[in-house]
Amino acid sequence: MGISTVPFLILFPFAAALLIYVTRINKLRNGISYVSSVIIMAATAMLLIQWIAGGAQVTELYYDAHIADRVILILEVILMIYITVLCFKYKKYWISLLSIVPTCIIAWFELFGPKAEESARIRIDHLSLLMCLIIGIIGALIIVYAVGYMHGYHHHHREFKDRRNYFFTLLFIFLGAMYGFVLSDNLLWIDFFWELTSVCSFLLIGYTHEPVAIKNSFRALWMNLLGGTALAVGIVYLGYFSGTVSLSKLVALGADKAAVVTIPIALIAFAALTKAAQMPFSTWLIGAMVAPTPSSALLHSATMVKAGIYVLFRLSPAMAETTTGNMISFIGGFTFLITSFMAIAQSDGKKVLAFSTISNLGLMVACAGMGKAETIWAGIFLMLFHAISKSLLFQDVGATENSLHSRDIEDMHGLLYILPRLAFFMFIGIAGMFLAPFGMLISKWSALKASVNEGNIIMVFFICFGSATTSFYWTKWMGKIISASHLKETSFKDITKKNELVSLTIHAVLMIALCLLFPLLSHVYVNPLLEEMFGTYNDVLSTQILLTLVVIIVIVFAVPLLAFLYSRKMRKTYVLSYMNGVNAGNNMKFIDSFGEEKTLWMSNFYLHKWIGQRKLMVPSQFFTAAVLVVMMSMIIGGAGI
Amino acid sequence: MSMDIVYAVAYVILAPFIGGLLEGVDRKISARMQRRVGPPLLQPFYDVIKLFNKETISVDSSQTFLLLTYFVLMLVTGVMFFSGSDILMCFFVLSTAATFLYFAGVITSSPYSSIGAQRELIQMMAYEPAVLLTCVGFYLAAGTFDVREIAATDTSYIVRLPGFFVAFVFILTIKMRKSPFDTSTSHHMHQELVKGITTEMGSKNLALFQITEWYENVFLMGVICLFIVNGSFAGLLAAVAVFLLVYFLEILIDNSSARMKWQDMLIVTWIVTFFTAGVNLVILIVIR
């Protein structure tokens, strides 16, 4: 079998990273970054074409790759040493244990443990290729954006050392690790790439070397390494007792309800929870906000958290109707609801995005935990829409911050009139997150239907209440952007760079294209994916629903446009808004009780005294941690008996 | 299929008349409850016609377009419902429509209008769980989200979905913006809110808002009827009777209660939703 693009796709980003690291001339390095991003995109497209030309079959590669096994083991040990050195340097001694222990277990198993049966190292199927597309397109676009953004960033933040070569190196390593992660079927390989993404995100978060950045980066590190430890233990347990280290084999065994895989699946699913930043491990992703915006965009949309979701999707056939599945869907559903509350109380744009990411991931995790074809269908579309719109939103908020010197949503009052281009992109991004007819809605529909079918009462509650709170924080943000503003008079210069705009525009186009084409995508791609995963499937989208959707799509796009054109022609007399007669000549000022002019500020509701992060975070962490401990004990204890 | 179109067209044509008449009755009954004579029955129509003939005044140029979108989406919601499509989708479109109303409220940055709009948003958050759960209830009872198939039943759903019915009637007070939940706009004069979200809507815009409300009320009453119908003529009569009764109940509540704080509204609504629709849901799933 020869799809030669696969090793290229995994190795090329590493090569690019190395080249970028040694290039000290900014212009040259930017050029290399552009070219490499385009090559990555092209190679991903190439892989897709080759694979479809080959019949779009599940393709397994490299059965006999012992040298590569050894190389990966050596790299893993090097990674361990690197983490340990950093932990000692910053006096976080205990965290190093979370790297040393799993690496030693893995090394012991590989060198001295029972020989696992030969299996493919690489496996290409619909799901892994879909992930490749997300990584390739979104990830590469984020790098294009980052070139412009980081230039401005170091221009404004003279206090941080300019280590752009290091930053871009990390971004490319991240992409390479992600490709390796989603394409591997051998769990030992997966474990290595898993650790690599953890370390990359740790280094990106700590990029500025500020005390808070270092603190947050180590929090991200220990949480992810804890997951990595669970993963390593799970893998070795599986290898020791069942003699296989193949992910696909594990899932197949799990789908047949083989007792031997109960514990590994629970441990791997637990690891995925940490990576997907679910409660109680959500704080690392919120802390990651201190890093420059492109790294947030990368962590939230194309990489890292999606790795957790990917693993859960993979495991979902094995998790259906098991205690592990119940645990995962409960944690996911709970996270969905509780973090959407916290998002309401935030006014910092990036924080709202962070909480909404966690919340949305929660819904995806819950879908995976239920482990039915319908829920995975919903989950896949949630993931796609989320990847594009979150990447768009992060980049846009970053660009807005550069021009507006603030990322507070209250300061975005009337952004549409100050920075129209950026406001427009923001509008599309937010609409993609919750408004009809974008796919979030139909996914919610499908998830709700599936939970009812499963009789999963608690999920029904989570979805019904969670979707109410989700709409709330997005709608009020959108309203803020379009409100009439006093800032019209003070001019802000839109200093968004051309490459940033290119990336934003492509994202917006992708978003709308996905919205228009997703029934087609569902038919030609996601349905075969589900068939591959579950053997059988019923088309989630009935003709009736499809028809309704088309109507809604047309209406929601056409109606505002027509209404806009119609209302423009109307003759109107403009009047002042009602202020009890204390207007001061325009709608932005009023006369106060001392007879002086005052500017009027209208603020959104945040309800932070009720449902702020400070109120809810710690109790929810305790609660979910308790649920995890109890259920993991039940699973492990139950399997032991 | 052809009957579906007839229903949909009937909704488009008749709903404003039914909605307007209902409001006329509403005003009359309210007046009698307050020992006044009250306006003529057709007063709401006179009002709307008068509004249409007034000079168009506006605070913000975009408000009309947002209200028009609100209006059309509301129309679509009703058409979808009465032509028998997916009930969950109907409510999704309805909430999209409500989003545009919110935009129309905040776009002016006027103080009263903005506060009213913010509260409208809180109201949306308060009633949405009950709405979604009601859809789930119908799905559990009928095995489908399709209104057409849901309506083709022999036994009234209220028998199996009493909790959902209570929850829905409860949130109806919010949806119809009636006291004690008229936090986003008040129809009583001289209040701290002035006219809330509608403060800055003048002439044609206000008329449009009014008509949209009529369409919305008829749609909501349609959902109430869906709880009662059972295919027979008696069922239809009972449905009409129940919906008139519910409407009367709303008027009674409106006239006998003071406005709640929005905080209390949110909590009370969610608790009621949880203990009526929620308990009903648990029972349905367990006995299924």
Short mmCIF file of N, CA, C and O in Angstrom, two decimals, chain B residues 128-199:
data_model
loop_
_atom_site.label_atom_id
_atom_site.label_comp_id
_atom_site.label_asym_id
_atom_site.label_seq_id
_atom_site.Cartn_x
_atom_site.Cartn_y
_atom_site.Cartn_z
N GLU B 128 -36.98 29.40 27.22
CA GLU B 128 -36.52 28.43 26.22
C GLU B 128 -36.49 26.98 26.71
O GLU B 128 -36.91 26.08 25.97
N PRO B 129 -36.02 26.71 27.94
CA PRO B 129 -36.05 25.30 28.37
C PRO B 129 -37.45 24.70 28.32
O PRO B 129 -37.63 23.58 27.85
N ALA B 130 -38.43 25.47 28.77
CA ALA B 130 -39.79 24.94 28.77
C ALA B 130 -40.26 24.66 27.35
O ALA B 130 -40.92 23.64 27.08
N VAL B 131 -39.90 25.55 26.43
CA VAL B 131 -40.30 25.37 25.04
C VAL B 131 -39.66 24.11 24.47
O VAL B 131 -40.35 23.26 23.87
N LEU B 132 -38.36 23.97 24.67
CA LEU B 132 -37.68 22.79 24.13
C LEU B 132 -38.23 21.52 24.77
O LEU B 132 -38.44 20.51 24.09
N LEU B 133 -38.47 21.59 26.09
CA LEU B 133 -39.00 20.40 26.76
C LEU B 133 -40.38 20.04 26.24
O LEU B 133 -40.73 18.86 26.12
N THR B 134 -41.17 21.07 25.92
CA THR B 134 -42.50 20.78 25.36
C THR B 134 -42.36 19.99 24.05
O THR B 134 -43.09 19.01 23.83
N CYS B 135 -41.40 20.42 23.22
CA CYS B 135 -41.17 19.68 21.97
C CYS B 135 -40.79 18.24 22.28
O CYS B 135 -41.26 17.30 21.63
N VAL B 136 -39.90 18.08 23.28
CA VAL B 136 -39.48 16.73 23.66
C VAL B 136 -40.68 15.92 24.13
O VAL B 136 -40.83 14.74 23.81
N GLY B 137 -41.57 16.59 24.88
CA GLY B 137 -42.78 15.91 25.36
C GLY B 137 -43.61 15.38 24.20
O GLY B 137 -44.00 14.20 24.19
N PHE B 138 -43.83 16.23 23.21
CA PHE B 138 -44.60 15.78 22.04
C PHE B 138 -43.89 14.63 21.34
O PHE B 138 -44.51 13.67 20.89
N TYR B 139 -42.56 14.74 21.28
CA TYR B 139 -41.80 13.69 20.61
C TYR B 139 -41.96 12.35 21.34
O TYR B 139 -42.17 11.31 20.72
N LEU B 140 -41.92 12.42 22.66
CA LEU B 140 -42.06 11.18 23.44
C LEU B 140 -43.45 10.59 23.28
O LEU B 140 -43.62 9.38 23.19
N ALA B 141 -44.45 11.47 23.25
CA ALA B 141 -45.82 10.97 23.18
C ALA B 141 -46.18 10.49 21.77
O ALA B 141 -46.90 9.51 21.60
N ALA B 142 -45.66 11.20 20.76
CA ALA B 142 -46.08 10.88 19.39
C ALA B 142 -45.00 10.14 18.60
O ALA B 142 -45.28 9.61 17.53
N GLY B 143 -43.77 10.13 19.10
CA GLY B 143 -42.70 9.45 18.39
C GLY B 143 -42.14 10.24 17.22
O GLY B 143 -41.40 9.71 16.41
N THR B 144 -42.52 11.49 17.12
CA THR B 144 -42.03 12.30 16.01
C THR B 144 -42.11 13.78 16.40
O THR B 144 -42.87 14.15 17.29
N PHE B 145 -41.28 14.58 15.72
CA PHE B 145 -41.36 16.02 15.92
C PHE B 145 -42.31 16.66 14.91
O PHE B 145 -42.58 17.85 14.97
N ASP B 146 -42.81 15.88 13.94
CA ASP B 146 -43.65 16.44 12.88
C ASP B 146 -45.02 16.84 13.40
O ASP B 146 -45.76 16.00 13.91
N VAL B 147 -45.36 18.11 13.22
CA VAL B 147 -46.65 18.57 13.74
C VAL B 147 -47.79 17.80 13.08
O VAL B 147 -48.76 17.44 13.74
N ARG B 148 -47.65 17.53 11.78
CA ARG B 148 -48.72 16.83 11.08
C ARG B 148 -49.01 15.49 11.75
O ARG B 148 -50.16 15.16 12.04
N GLU B 149 -47.94 14.74 12.01
CA GLU B 149 -48.14 13.42 12.63
C GLU B 149 -48.54 13.54 14.08
O GLU B 149 -49.28 12.71 14.60
N ILE B 150 -48.03 14.57 14.75
CA ILE B 150 -48.42 14.76 16.14
C ILE B 150 -49.92 15.03 16.23
O ILE B 150 -50.62 14.47 17.07
N ALA B 151 -50.41 15.85 15.30
CA ALA B 151 -51.82 16.23 15.35
C ALA B 151 -52.75 15.06 15.03
O ALA B 151 -53.91 15.06 15.43
N ALA B 152 -52.24 14.06 14.31
CA ALA B 152 -53.08 12.92 13.94
C ALA B 152 -53.11 11.90 15.07
O ALA B 152 -52.51 10.84 14.99
N THR B 153 -53.80 12.23 16.13
CA THR B 153 -53.83 11.34 17.28
C THR B 153 -55.28 11.09 17.70
O THR B 153 -56.17 11.86 17.38
N ASP B 154 -55.48 9.99 18.43
CA ASP B 154 -56.83 9.66 18.87
C ASP B 154 -57.11 10.18 20.28
O ASP B 154 -58.23 10.44 20.66
N THR B 155 -56.04 10.24 21.08
CA THR B 155 -56.24 10.71 22.45
C THR B 155 -55.50 12.03 22.64
O THR B 155 -54.40 12.19 22.14
N SER B 156 -56.13 12.93 23.37
CA SER B 156 -55.51 14.23 23.59
C SER B 156 -54.19 14.04 24.34
O SER B 156 -54.10 13.23 25.26
N TYR B 157 -53.20 14.82 23.92
CA TYR B 157 -51.89 14.67 24.56
C TYR B 157 -51.88 15.13 26.00
O TYR B 157 -51.04 14.72 26.78
N ILE B 158 -52.84 15.99 26.32
CA ILE B 158 -52.82 16.54 27.67
C ILE B 158 -52.92 15.42 28.72
O ILE B 158 -52.45 15.55 29.84
N VAL B 159 -53.50 14.29 28.31
CA VAL B 159 -53.61 13.16 29.23
C VAL B 159 -52.22 12.66 29.63
O VAL B 159 -51.97 12.34 30.80
N ARG B 160 -51.34 12.64 28.64
CA ARG B 160 -50.00 12.14 28.94
C ARG B 160 -49.00 13.25 29.24
O ARG B 160 -47.93 12.99 29.77
N LEU B 161 -49.36 14.45 28.85
CA LEU B 161 -48.40 15.54 29.01
C LEU B 161 -48.91 16.68 29.89
O LEU B 161 -48.74 17.85 29.57
N PRO B 162 -49.57 16.36 31.02
CA PRO B 162 -50.13 17.47 31.81
C PRO B 162 -49.05 18.42 32.33
O PRO B 162 -49.24 19.63 32.34
N GLY B 163 -47.92 17.85 32.72
CA GLY B 163 -46.84 18.68 33.26
C GLY B 163 -46.32 19.64 32.21
O GLY B 163 -46.09 20.83 32.48
N PHE B 164 -46.16 19.12 31.01
CA PHE B 164 -45.66 19.97 29.92
C PHE B 164 -46.66 21.09 29.64
O PHE B 164 -46.29 22.22 29.35
N PHE B 165 -47.94 20.73 29.72
CA PHE B 165 -48.99 21.72 29.47
C PHE B 165 -48.89 22.86 30.49
O PHE B 165 -48.91 24.03 30.12
N VAL B 166 -48.74 22.48 31.75
CA VAL B 166 -48.64 23.51 32.80
C VAL B 166 -47.42 24.40 32.54
O VAL B 166 -47.51 25.63 32.59
N ALA B 167 -46.30 23.76 32.23
CA ALA B 167 -45.08 24.54 31.98
C ALA B 167 -45.28 25.48 30.82
O ALA B 167 -44.88 26.65 30.87
N PHE B 168 -45.94 24.99 29.78
CA PHE B 168 -46.11 25.83 28.60
C PHE B 168 -47.04 27.01 28.89
O PHE B 168 -46.79 28.14 28.47
N VAL B 169 -48.13 26.73 29.62
CA VAL B 169 -49.04 27.82 29.97
C VAL B 169 -48.31 28.84 30.83
O VAL B 169 -48.50 30.05 30.70
N PHE B 170 -47.45 28.33 31.70
CA PHE B 170 -46.70 29.23 32.57
C PHE B 170 -45.83 30.18 31.76
O PHE B 170 -45.83 31.39 31.97
N ILE B 171 -45.09 29.63 30.79
CA ILE B 171 -44.19 30.51 30.04
C ILE B 171 -44.96 31.36 29.02
O ILE B 171 -44.43 32.33 28.50
N LEU B 172 -46.22 30.98 28.79
CA LEU B 172 -47.04 31.78 27.89
C LEU B 172 -47.17 33.21 28.41
O LEU B 172 -47.19 34.17 27.65
N THR B 173 -47.22 33.33 29.73
CA THR B 173 -47.31 34.67 30.34
C THR B 173 -46.09 35.50 29.96
O THR B 173 -46.18 36.70 29.73
N ILE B 174 -44.93 34.84 29.89
CA ILE B 174 -43.72 35.56 29.51
C ILE B 174 -43.77 35.90 28.02
O ILE B 174 -43.52 37.03 27.61
N LYS B 175 -44.13 34.90 27.24
CA LYS B 175 -44.13 35.11 25.79
C LYS B 175 -45.11 36.20 25.39
O LYS B 175 -44.87 36.97 24.47
N MET B 176 -46.24 36.28 26.09
CA MET B 176 -47.25 37.28 25.74
C MET B 176 -46.96 38.60 26.44
O MET B 176 -47.74 39.55 26.32
N ARG B 177 -45.87 38.66 27.14
CA ARG B 177 -45.43 39.88 27.84
C ARG B 177 -46.51 40.41 28.77
O ARG B 177 -46.86 41.57 28.76
N LYS B 178 -47.06 39.50 29.55
CA LYS B 178 -48.10 39.91 30.48
C LYS B 178 -47.56 39.94 31.89
O LYS B 178 -46.63 39.20 32.23
N SER B 179 -48.15 40.78 32.71
CA SER B 179 -47.78 40.85 34.11
C SER B 179 -48.05 39.48 34.73
O SER B 179 -49.02 38.82 34.35
N PRO B 180 -47.27 38.98 35.67
CA PRO B 180 -46.13 39.59 36.36
C PRO B 180 -44.81 39.51 35.59
O PRO B 180 -43.78 39.87 36.14
N PHE B 181 -44.85 39.02 34.35
CA PHE B 181 -43.60 38.84 33.64
C PHE B 181 -43.44 39.83 32.49
O PHE B 181 -42.78 39.55 31.50
N ASP B 182 -44.08 41.00 32.62
CA ASP B 182 -43.93 41.97 31.54
C ASP B 182 -42.69 42.83 31.77
O ASP B 182 -42.74 44.04 31.78
N THR B 183 -41.57 42.16 31.96
CA THR B 183 -40.37 42.91 32.33
C THR B 183 -39.75 43.64 31.15
O THR B 183 -39.01 44.58 31.33
N SER B 184 -40.03 43.18 29.93
CA SER B 184 -39.34 43.80 28.80
C SER B 184 -40.12 44.97 28.23
O SER B 184 -39.56 45.91 27.71
N THR B 185 -41.41 44.92 28.32
CA THR B 185 -42.22 46.07 27.90
C THR B 185 -43.49 46.07 28.73
O THR B 185 -44.06 45.03 29.00
N SER B 186 -43.89 47.23 29.16
CA SER B 186 -45.08 47.25 30.02
C SER B 186 -46.22 47.88 29.24
O SER B 186 -46.03 48.85 28.53
N HIS B 187 -47.40 47.31 29.36
CA HIS B 187 -48.53 47.94 28.69
C HIS B 187 -49.27 48.87 29.63
O HIS B 187 -50.25 49.47 29.25
N HIS B 188 -48.82 48.93 30.86
CA HIS B 188 -49.42 49.90 31.77
C HIS B 188 -48.56 51.15 31.78
O HIS B 188 -47.35 51.07 31.71
N MET B 189 -49.21 52.27 31.88
CA MET B 189 -48.49 53.53 31.75
C MET B 189 -47.67 53.86 32.99
O MET B 189 -47.83 53.27 34.04
N HIS B 190 -46.86 54.87 32.88
CA HIS B 190 -46.15 55.49 34.00
C HIS B 190 -45.37 54.49 34.83
O HIS B 190 -45.58 54.35 36.02
N GLN B 191 -44.49 53.81 34.18
CA GLN B 191 -43.65 52.88 34.94
C GLN B 191 -42.19 53.20 34.67
O GLN B 191 -41.86 53.89 33.73
N GLU B 192 -41.34 52.62 35.51
CA GLU B 192 -39.92 52.94 35.42
C GLU B 192 -39.35 52.53 34.07
O GLU B 192 -38.34 53.04 33.62
N LEU B 193 -40.02 51.60 33.43
CA LEU B 193 -39.52 51.03 32.19
C LEU B 193 -39.95 51.84 30.97
O LEU B 193 -39.51 51.60 29.87
N VAL B 194 -40.85 52.83 31.18
CA VAL B 194 -41.54 53.53 30.09
C VAL B 194 -42.23 52.45 29.24
O VAL B 194 -43.08 51.75 29.77
N LYS B 195 -41.79 52.26 27.99
CA LYS B 195 -42.38 51.16 27.23
C LYS B 195 -41.34 50.11 26.86
O LYS B 195 -41.50 49.34 25.89
N GLY B 196 -40.26 50.10 27.60
CA GLY B 196 -39.27 49.04 27.40
C GLY B 196 -38.78 48.94 25.97
O GLY B 196 -38.49 49.95 25.32
N ILE B 197 -38.75 47.71 25.49
CA ILE B 197 -38.16 47.45 24.19
C ILE B 197 -38.87 48.19 23.06
O ILE B 197 -38.29 48.48 22.02
N THR B 198 -40.15 48.57 23.28
CA THR B 198 -40.88 49.25 22.21
C THR B 198 -40.78 50.77 22.30
O THR B 198 -41.36 51.48 21.47
N THR B 199 -40.04 51.27 23.30
CA THR B 199 -40.00 52.72 23.51
C THR B 199 -39.67 53.49 22.24
O THR B 199 -40.28 54.51 21.94
#
